[in-house]
XYZ file of N, CA and C in Angstrom:
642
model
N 13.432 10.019 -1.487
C 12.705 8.756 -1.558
C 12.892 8.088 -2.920
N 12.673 8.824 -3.876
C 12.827 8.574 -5.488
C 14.373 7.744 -5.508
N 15.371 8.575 -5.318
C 16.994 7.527 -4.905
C 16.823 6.119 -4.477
N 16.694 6.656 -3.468
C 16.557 5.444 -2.446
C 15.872 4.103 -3.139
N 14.709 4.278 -3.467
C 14.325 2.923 -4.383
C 14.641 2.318 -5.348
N 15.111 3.902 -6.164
C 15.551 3.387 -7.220
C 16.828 2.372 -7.396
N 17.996 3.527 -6.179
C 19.175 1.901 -5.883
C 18.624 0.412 -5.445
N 17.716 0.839 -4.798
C 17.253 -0.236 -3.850
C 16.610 -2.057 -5.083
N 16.075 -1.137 -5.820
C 15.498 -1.913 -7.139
C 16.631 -2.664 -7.805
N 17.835 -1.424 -8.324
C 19.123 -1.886 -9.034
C 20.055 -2.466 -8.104
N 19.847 -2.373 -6.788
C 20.826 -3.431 -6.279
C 20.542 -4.641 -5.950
N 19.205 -5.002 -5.568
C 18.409 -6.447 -4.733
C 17.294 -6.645 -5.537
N 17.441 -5.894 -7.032
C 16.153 -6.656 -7.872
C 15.114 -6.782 -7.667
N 14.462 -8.113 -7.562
C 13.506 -8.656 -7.247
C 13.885 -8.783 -5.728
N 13.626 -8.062 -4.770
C 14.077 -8.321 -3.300
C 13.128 -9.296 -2.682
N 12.111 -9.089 -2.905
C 11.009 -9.869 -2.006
C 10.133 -10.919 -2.888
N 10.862 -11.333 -3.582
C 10.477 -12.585 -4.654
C 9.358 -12.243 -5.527
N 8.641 -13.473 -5.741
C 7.374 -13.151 -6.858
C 6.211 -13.680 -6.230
N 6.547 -14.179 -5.321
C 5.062 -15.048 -4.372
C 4.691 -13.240 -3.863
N 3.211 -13.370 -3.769
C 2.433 -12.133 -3.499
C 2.594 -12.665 -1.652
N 2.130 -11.045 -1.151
C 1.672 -10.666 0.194
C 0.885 -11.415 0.336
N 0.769 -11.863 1.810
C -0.542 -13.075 2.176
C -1.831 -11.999 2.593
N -1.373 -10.697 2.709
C -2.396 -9.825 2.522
C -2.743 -8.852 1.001
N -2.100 -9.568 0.382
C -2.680 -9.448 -1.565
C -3.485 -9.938 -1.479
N -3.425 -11.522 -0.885
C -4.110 -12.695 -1.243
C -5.595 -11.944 -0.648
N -5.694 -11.447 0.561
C -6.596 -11.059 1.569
C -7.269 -10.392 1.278
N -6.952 -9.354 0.315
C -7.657 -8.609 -0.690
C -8.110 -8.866 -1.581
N -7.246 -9.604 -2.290
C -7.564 -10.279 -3.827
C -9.466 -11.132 -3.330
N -9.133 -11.872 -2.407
C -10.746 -12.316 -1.714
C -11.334 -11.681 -1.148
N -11.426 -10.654 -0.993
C -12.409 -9.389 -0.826
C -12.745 -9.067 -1.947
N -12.103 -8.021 -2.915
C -12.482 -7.684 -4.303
C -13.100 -8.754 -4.762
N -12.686 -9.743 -4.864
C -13.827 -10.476 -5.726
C -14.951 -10.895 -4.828
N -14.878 -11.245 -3.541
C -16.467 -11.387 -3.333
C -17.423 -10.080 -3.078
N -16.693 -8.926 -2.810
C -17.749 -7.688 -3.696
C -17.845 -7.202 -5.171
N -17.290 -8.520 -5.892
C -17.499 -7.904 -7.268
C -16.745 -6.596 -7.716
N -15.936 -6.471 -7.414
C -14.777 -5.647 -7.699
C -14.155 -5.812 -8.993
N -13.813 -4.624 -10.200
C -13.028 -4.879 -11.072
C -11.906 -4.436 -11.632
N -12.263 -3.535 -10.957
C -10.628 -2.258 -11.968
C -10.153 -1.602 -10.664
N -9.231 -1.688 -10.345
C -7.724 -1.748 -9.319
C -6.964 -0.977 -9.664
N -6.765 0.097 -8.381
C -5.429 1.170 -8.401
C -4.318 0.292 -7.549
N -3.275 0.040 -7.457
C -2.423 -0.162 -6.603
C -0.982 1.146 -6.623
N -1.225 2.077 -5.534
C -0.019 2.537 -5.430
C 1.060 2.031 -4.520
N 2.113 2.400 -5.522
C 3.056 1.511 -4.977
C 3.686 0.065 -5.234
N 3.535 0.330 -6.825
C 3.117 -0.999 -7.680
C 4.386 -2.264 -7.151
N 5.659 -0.996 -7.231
C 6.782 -2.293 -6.835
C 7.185 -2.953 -8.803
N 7.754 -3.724 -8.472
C 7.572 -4.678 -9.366
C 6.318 -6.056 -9.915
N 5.182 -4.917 -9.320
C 4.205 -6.229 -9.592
C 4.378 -7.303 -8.910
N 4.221 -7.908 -7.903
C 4.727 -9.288 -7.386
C 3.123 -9.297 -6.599
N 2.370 -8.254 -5.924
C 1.267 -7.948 -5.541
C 0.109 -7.874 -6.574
N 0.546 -7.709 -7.934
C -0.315 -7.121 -8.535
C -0.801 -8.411 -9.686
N -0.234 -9.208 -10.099
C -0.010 -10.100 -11.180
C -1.936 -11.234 -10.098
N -1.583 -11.734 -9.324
C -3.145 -12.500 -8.474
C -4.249 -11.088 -9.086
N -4.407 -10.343 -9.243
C -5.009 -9.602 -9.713
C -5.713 -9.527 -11.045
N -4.258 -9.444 -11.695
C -4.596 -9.795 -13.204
C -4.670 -11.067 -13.728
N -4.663 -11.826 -12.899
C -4.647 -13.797 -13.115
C -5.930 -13.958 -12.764
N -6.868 -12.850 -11.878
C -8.265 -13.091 -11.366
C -8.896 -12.575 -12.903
N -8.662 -11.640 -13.477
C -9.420 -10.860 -14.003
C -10.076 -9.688 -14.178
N -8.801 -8.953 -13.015
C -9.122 -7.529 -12.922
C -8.607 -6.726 -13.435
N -8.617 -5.491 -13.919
C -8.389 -4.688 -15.079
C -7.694 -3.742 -13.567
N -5.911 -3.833 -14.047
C -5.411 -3.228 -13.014
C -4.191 -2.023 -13.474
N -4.038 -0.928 -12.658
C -3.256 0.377 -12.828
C -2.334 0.518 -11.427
N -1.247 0.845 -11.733
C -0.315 0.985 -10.773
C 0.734 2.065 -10.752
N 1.023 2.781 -9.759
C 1.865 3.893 -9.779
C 3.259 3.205 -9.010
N 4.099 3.695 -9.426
C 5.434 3.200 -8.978
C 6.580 4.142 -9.275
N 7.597 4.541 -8.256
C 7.957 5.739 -8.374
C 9.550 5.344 -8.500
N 9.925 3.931 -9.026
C 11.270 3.565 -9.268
C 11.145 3.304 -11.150
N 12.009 4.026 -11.918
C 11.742 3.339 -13.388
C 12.162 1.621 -13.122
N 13.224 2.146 -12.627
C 14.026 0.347 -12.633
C 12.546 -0.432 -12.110
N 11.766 -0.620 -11.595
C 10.548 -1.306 -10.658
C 10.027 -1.747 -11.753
N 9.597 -0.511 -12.321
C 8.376 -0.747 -13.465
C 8.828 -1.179 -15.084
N 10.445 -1.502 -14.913
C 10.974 -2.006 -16.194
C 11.050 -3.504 -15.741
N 11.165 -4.053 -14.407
C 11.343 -5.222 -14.184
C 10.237 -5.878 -14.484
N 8.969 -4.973 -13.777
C 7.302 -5.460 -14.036
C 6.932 -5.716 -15.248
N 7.959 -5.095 -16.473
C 7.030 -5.177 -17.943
C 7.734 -6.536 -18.133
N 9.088 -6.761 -17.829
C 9.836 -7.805 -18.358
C 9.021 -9.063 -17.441
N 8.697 -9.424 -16.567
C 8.272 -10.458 -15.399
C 6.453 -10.619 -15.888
N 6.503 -9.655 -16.268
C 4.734 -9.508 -15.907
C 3.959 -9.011 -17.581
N 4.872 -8.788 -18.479
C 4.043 -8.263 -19.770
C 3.484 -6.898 -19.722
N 2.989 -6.530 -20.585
C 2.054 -5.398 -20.623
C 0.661 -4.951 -20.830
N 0.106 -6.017 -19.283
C -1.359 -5.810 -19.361
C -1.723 -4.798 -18.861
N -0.359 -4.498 -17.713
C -0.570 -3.190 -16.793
C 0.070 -2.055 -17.146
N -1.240 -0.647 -16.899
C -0.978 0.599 -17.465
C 0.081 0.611 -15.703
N 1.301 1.296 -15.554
C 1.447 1.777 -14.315
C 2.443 3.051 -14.901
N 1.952 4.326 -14.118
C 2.594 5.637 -13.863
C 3.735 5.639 -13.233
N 4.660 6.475 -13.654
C 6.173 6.535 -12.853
C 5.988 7.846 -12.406
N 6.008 7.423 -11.310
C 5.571 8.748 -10.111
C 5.570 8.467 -8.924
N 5.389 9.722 -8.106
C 5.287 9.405 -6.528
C 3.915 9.248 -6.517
N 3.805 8.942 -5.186
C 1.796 9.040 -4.830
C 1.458 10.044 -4.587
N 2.846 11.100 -4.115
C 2.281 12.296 -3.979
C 1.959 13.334 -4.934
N 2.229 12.777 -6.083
C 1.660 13.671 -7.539
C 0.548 13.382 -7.847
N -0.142 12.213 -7.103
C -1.760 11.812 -7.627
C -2.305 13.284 -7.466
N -3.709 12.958 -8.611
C -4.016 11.375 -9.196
C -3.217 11.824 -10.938
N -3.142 10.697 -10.972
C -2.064 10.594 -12.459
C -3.233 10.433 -14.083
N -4.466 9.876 -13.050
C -5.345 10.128 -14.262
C -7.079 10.400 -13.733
N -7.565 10.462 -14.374
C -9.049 10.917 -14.087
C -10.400 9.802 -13.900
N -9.456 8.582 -13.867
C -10.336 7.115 -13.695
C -10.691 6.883 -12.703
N -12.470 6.602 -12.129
C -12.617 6.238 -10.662
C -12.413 4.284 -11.054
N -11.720 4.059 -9.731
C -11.628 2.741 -9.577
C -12.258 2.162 -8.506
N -12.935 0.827 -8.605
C -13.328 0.032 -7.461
C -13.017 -0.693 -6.754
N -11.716 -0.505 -6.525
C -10.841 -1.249 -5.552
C -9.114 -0.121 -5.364
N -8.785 -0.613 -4.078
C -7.264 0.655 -4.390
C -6.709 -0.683 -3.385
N -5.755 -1.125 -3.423
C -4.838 -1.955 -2.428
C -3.397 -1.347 -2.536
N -3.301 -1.152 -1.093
C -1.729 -0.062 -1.124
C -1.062 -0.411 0.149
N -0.017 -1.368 -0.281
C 0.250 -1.946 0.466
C 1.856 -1.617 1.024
N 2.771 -1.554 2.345
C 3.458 -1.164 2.865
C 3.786 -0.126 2.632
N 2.929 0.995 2.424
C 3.353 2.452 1.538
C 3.084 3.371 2.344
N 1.674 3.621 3.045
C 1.740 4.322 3.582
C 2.404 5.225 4.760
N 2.993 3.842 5.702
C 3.929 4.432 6.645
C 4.892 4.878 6.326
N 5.435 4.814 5.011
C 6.681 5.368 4.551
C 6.405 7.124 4.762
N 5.198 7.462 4.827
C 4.734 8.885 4.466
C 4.959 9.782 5.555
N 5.385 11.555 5.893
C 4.904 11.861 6.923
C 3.509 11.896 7.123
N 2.916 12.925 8.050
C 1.611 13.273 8.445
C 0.741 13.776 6.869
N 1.215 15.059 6.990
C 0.645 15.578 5.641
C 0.256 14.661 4.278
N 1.680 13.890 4.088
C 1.435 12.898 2.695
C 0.599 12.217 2.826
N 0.744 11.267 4.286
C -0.664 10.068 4.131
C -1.700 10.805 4.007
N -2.085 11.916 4.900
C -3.480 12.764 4.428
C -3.886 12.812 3.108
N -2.827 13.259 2.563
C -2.945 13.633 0.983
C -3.481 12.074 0.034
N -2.157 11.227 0.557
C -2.557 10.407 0.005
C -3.693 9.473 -0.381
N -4.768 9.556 1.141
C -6.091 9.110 1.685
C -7.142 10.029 1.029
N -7.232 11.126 1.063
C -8.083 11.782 0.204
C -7.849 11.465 -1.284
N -6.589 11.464 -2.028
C -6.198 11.100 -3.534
C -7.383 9.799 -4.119
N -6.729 8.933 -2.847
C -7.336 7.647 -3.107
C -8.598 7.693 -3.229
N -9.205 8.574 -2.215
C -10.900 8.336 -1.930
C -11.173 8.779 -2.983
N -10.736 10.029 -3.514
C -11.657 10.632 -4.253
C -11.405 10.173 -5.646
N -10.842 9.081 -5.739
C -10.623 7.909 -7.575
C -11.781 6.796 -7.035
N -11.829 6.878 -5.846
C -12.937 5.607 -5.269
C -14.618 5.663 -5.901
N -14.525 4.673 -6.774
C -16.395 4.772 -7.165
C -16.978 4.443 -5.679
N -18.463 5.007 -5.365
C -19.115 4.568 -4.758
C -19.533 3.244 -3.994
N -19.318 2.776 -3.079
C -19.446 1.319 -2.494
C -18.011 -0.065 -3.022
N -17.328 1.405 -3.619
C -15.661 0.570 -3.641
C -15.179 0.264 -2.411
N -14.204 -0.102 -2.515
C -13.336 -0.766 -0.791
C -11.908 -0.370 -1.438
N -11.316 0.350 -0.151
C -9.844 0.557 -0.569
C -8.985 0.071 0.753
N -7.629 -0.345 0.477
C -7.213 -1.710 1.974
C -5.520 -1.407 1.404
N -5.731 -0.803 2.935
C -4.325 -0.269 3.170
C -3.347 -1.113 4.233
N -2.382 -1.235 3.784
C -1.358 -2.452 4.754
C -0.345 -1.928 5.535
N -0.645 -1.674 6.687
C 0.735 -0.144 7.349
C 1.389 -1.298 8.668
N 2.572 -0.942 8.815
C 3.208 -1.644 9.966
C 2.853 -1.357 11.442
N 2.594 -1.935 12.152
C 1.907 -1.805 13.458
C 2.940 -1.246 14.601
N 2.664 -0.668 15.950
C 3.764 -0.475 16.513
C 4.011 -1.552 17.265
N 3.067 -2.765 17.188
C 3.727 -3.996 18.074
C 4.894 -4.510 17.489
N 5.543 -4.004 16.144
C 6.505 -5.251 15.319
C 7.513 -4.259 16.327
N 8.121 -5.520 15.559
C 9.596 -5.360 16.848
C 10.426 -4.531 16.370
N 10.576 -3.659 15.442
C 11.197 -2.792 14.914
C 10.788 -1.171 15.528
N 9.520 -1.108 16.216
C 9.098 -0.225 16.369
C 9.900 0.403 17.643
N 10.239 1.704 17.804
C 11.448 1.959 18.754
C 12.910 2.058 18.387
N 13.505 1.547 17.204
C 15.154 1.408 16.872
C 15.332 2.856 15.736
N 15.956 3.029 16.246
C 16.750 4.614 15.277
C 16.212 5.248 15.803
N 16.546 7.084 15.330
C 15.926 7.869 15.742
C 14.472 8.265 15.368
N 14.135 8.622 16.616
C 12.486 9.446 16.639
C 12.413 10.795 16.181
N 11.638 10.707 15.370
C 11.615 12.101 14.461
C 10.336 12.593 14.279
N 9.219 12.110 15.053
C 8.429 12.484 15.154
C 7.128 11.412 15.930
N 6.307 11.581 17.232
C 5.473 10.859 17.674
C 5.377 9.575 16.826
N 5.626 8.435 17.277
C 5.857 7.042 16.665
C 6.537 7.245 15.032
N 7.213 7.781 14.693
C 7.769 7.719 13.754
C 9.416 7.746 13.597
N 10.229 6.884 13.195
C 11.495 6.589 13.400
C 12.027 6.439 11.886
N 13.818 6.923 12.271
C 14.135 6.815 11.044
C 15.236 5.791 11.156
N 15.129 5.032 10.296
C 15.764 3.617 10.596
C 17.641 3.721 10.042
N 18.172 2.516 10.344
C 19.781 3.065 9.486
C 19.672 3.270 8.351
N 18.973 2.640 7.699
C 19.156 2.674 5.836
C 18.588 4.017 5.471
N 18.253 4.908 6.364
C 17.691 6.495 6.176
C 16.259 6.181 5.833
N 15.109 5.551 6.273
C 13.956 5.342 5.669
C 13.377 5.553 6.785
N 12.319 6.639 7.114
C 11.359 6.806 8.098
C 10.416 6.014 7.988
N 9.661 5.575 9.183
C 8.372 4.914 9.212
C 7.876 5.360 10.278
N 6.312 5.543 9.752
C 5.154 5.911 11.080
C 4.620 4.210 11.422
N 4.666 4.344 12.963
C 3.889 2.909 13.649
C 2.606 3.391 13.937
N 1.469 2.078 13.090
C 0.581 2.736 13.776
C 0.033 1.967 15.040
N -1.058 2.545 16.189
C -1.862 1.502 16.558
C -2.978 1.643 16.380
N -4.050 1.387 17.278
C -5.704 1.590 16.799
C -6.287 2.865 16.727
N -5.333 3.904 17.587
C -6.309 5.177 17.835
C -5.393 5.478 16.530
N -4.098 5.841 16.178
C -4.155 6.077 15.006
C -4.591 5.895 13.488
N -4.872 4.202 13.769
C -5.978 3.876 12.996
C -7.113 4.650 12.583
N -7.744 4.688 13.725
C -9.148 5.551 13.957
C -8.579 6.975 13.342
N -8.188 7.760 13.605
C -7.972 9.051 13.593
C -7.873 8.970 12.082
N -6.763 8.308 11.250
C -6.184 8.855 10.030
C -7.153 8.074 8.744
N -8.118 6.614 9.383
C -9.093 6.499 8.317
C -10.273 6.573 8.738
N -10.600 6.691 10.050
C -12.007 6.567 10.035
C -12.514 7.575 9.220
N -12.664 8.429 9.081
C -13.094 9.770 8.098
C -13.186 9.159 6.784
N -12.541 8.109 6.296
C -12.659 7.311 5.090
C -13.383 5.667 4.722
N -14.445 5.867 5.555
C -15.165 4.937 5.658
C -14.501 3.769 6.417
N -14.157 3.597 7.387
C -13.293 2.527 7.711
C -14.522 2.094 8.406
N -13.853 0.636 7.579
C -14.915 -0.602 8.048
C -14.017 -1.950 8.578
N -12.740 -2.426 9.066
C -12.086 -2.718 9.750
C -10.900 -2.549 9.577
N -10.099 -2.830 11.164
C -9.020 -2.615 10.964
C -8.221 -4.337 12.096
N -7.143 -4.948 11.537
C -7.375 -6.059 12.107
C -5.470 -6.063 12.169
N -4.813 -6.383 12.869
C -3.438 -6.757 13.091
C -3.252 -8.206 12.716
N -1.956 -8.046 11.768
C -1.999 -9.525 10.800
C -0.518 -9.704 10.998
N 0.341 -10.637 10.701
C 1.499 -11.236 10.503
C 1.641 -11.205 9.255
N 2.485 -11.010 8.857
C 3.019 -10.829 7.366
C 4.157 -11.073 7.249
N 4.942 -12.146 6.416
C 3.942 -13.573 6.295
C 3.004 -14.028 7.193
N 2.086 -14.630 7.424
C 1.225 -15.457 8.157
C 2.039 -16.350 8.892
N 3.077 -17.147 8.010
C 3.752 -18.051 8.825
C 5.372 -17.529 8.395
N 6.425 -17.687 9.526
C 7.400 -17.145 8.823
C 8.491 -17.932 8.101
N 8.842 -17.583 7.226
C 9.783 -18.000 6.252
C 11.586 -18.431 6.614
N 11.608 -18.834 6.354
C 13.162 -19.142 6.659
C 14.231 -18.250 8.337
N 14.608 -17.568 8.039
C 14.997 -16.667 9.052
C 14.452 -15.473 9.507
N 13.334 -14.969 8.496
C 13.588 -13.906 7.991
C 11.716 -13.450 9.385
N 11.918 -13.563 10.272
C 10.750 -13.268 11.243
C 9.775 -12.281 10.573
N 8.198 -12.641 10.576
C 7.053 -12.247 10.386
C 7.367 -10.876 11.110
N 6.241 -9.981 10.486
C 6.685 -8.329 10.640
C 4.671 -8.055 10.931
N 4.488 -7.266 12.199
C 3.252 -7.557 12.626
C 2.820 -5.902 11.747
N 1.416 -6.021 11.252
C 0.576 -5.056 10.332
C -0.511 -4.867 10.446
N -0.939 -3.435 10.160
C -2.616 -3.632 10.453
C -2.583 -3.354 8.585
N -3.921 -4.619 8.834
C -4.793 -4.795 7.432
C -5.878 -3.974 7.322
N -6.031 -2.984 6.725
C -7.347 -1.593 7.276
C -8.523 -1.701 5.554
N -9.787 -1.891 5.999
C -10.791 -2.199 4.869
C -11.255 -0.331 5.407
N -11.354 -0.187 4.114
C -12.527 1.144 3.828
C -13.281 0.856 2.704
N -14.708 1.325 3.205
C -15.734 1.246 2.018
C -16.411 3.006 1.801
N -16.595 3.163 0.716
C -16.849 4.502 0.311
C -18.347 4.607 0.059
N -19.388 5.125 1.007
C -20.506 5.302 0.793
C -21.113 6.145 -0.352
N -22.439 5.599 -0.745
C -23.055 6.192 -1.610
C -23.146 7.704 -1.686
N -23.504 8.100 -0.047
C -23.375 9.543 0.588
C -22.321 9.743 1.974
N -21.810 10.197 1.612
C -20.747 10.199 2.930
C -20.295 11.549 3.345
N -20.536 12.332 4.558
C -19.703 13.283 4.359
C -18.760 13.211 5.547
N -17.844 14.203 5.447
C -16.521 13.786 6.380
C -16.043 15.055 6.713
């Protein structure tokens, strides 16, 4: 996985421009109308998600597991942001609870085990009555089905990159245990861009109770 991005970074750069996810945006207006301030994002990327963040006023940390990613982010973006060069699967990288986590197209990259891992990592950096909003590809997008199956909805595409599809019961299954408080199928983009056809996603809110057990 570490390879793979890292060419992926040094060959297509900035691949997906500097305009943020219309589900950054979706978050970015959540966190702030619960008063949200300090932000994990794994999966930082080059910041292109993360910068509406720090333009709001949130004190934000990001893990990113390409150097090339996180050298583009200092050059594009400055150095307001602390971000770790790492996988997600080495969390947690530090001992800070945060009140917000937005992790966006990352998780399906994971098998079974990792997202587990990864969902507990997260929760347990989660302060109390935080919200953490995860962005996973749905199995309605039209991609779902091409390459080989390598495991119950999970396919490995030509470029060698597995993805898990989810739908609602997997929804249910892999966050409800993590406070899940909705889960909603979005277009991403909202509207589509040039050629390049909208890719269908579930947008998943978790809130972390005061007392919760699981």
């Amino acid at each position: 996985m570490t390879e793979f991005w890292e060419s992926s970074f040094k060959d297509k750069k900035t691949m997906w421009g500097f305009e943020p996810a219309d589900s950054a945006v979706a978050a970015l207006n959540l966190f702030k109308e619960k008063g949200l301030h300090k932000i994990l994002i794994p999966g930082f990327g080059y910041g292109r998600n993360a910068k509406i963040f720090t333009d709001a006023g949130f004190k934000v940390t990001g893990i990113e597991i390409s150097e090339t990613a996180i050298d583009m982010a200092q050059k594009h973006y400055g150095g307001d942001v602390k971000v770790y060069h790492g996988s997600v699967s080495a969390m947690p990288f530090d001992q800070e609870m945060y009140d917000g986590i937005f992790c966006y197209a990352l998780i399906h990259l994971l098998n079974e085990d990792e997202r587990i891992k990864l969902m507990n990592d997260c929760y347990n950096q989660l302060k109390p009555n935080g919200y953490m909003v995860f962005v996973a590809i749905s199995k309605n997008d039209a991609a779902y089905g091409a390459g080989e199956e390598v495991s119950k909805d999970r396919f490995e595409t030509k470029h060698g990159v597995q993805l898990f599809f989810y739908d609602s019961d997997s929804v249910e299954k892999e966050f409800g245990k993590y406070g899940l408080v909705e889960a909603r199928e979005i277009d991403e983009p909202a509207k589509q861009v040039g050629n390049r056809p909208s890719q269908k996603f579930w947008f998943i809110t978790c809130r972390k109770q005061e007392k919760q057990d699981r």
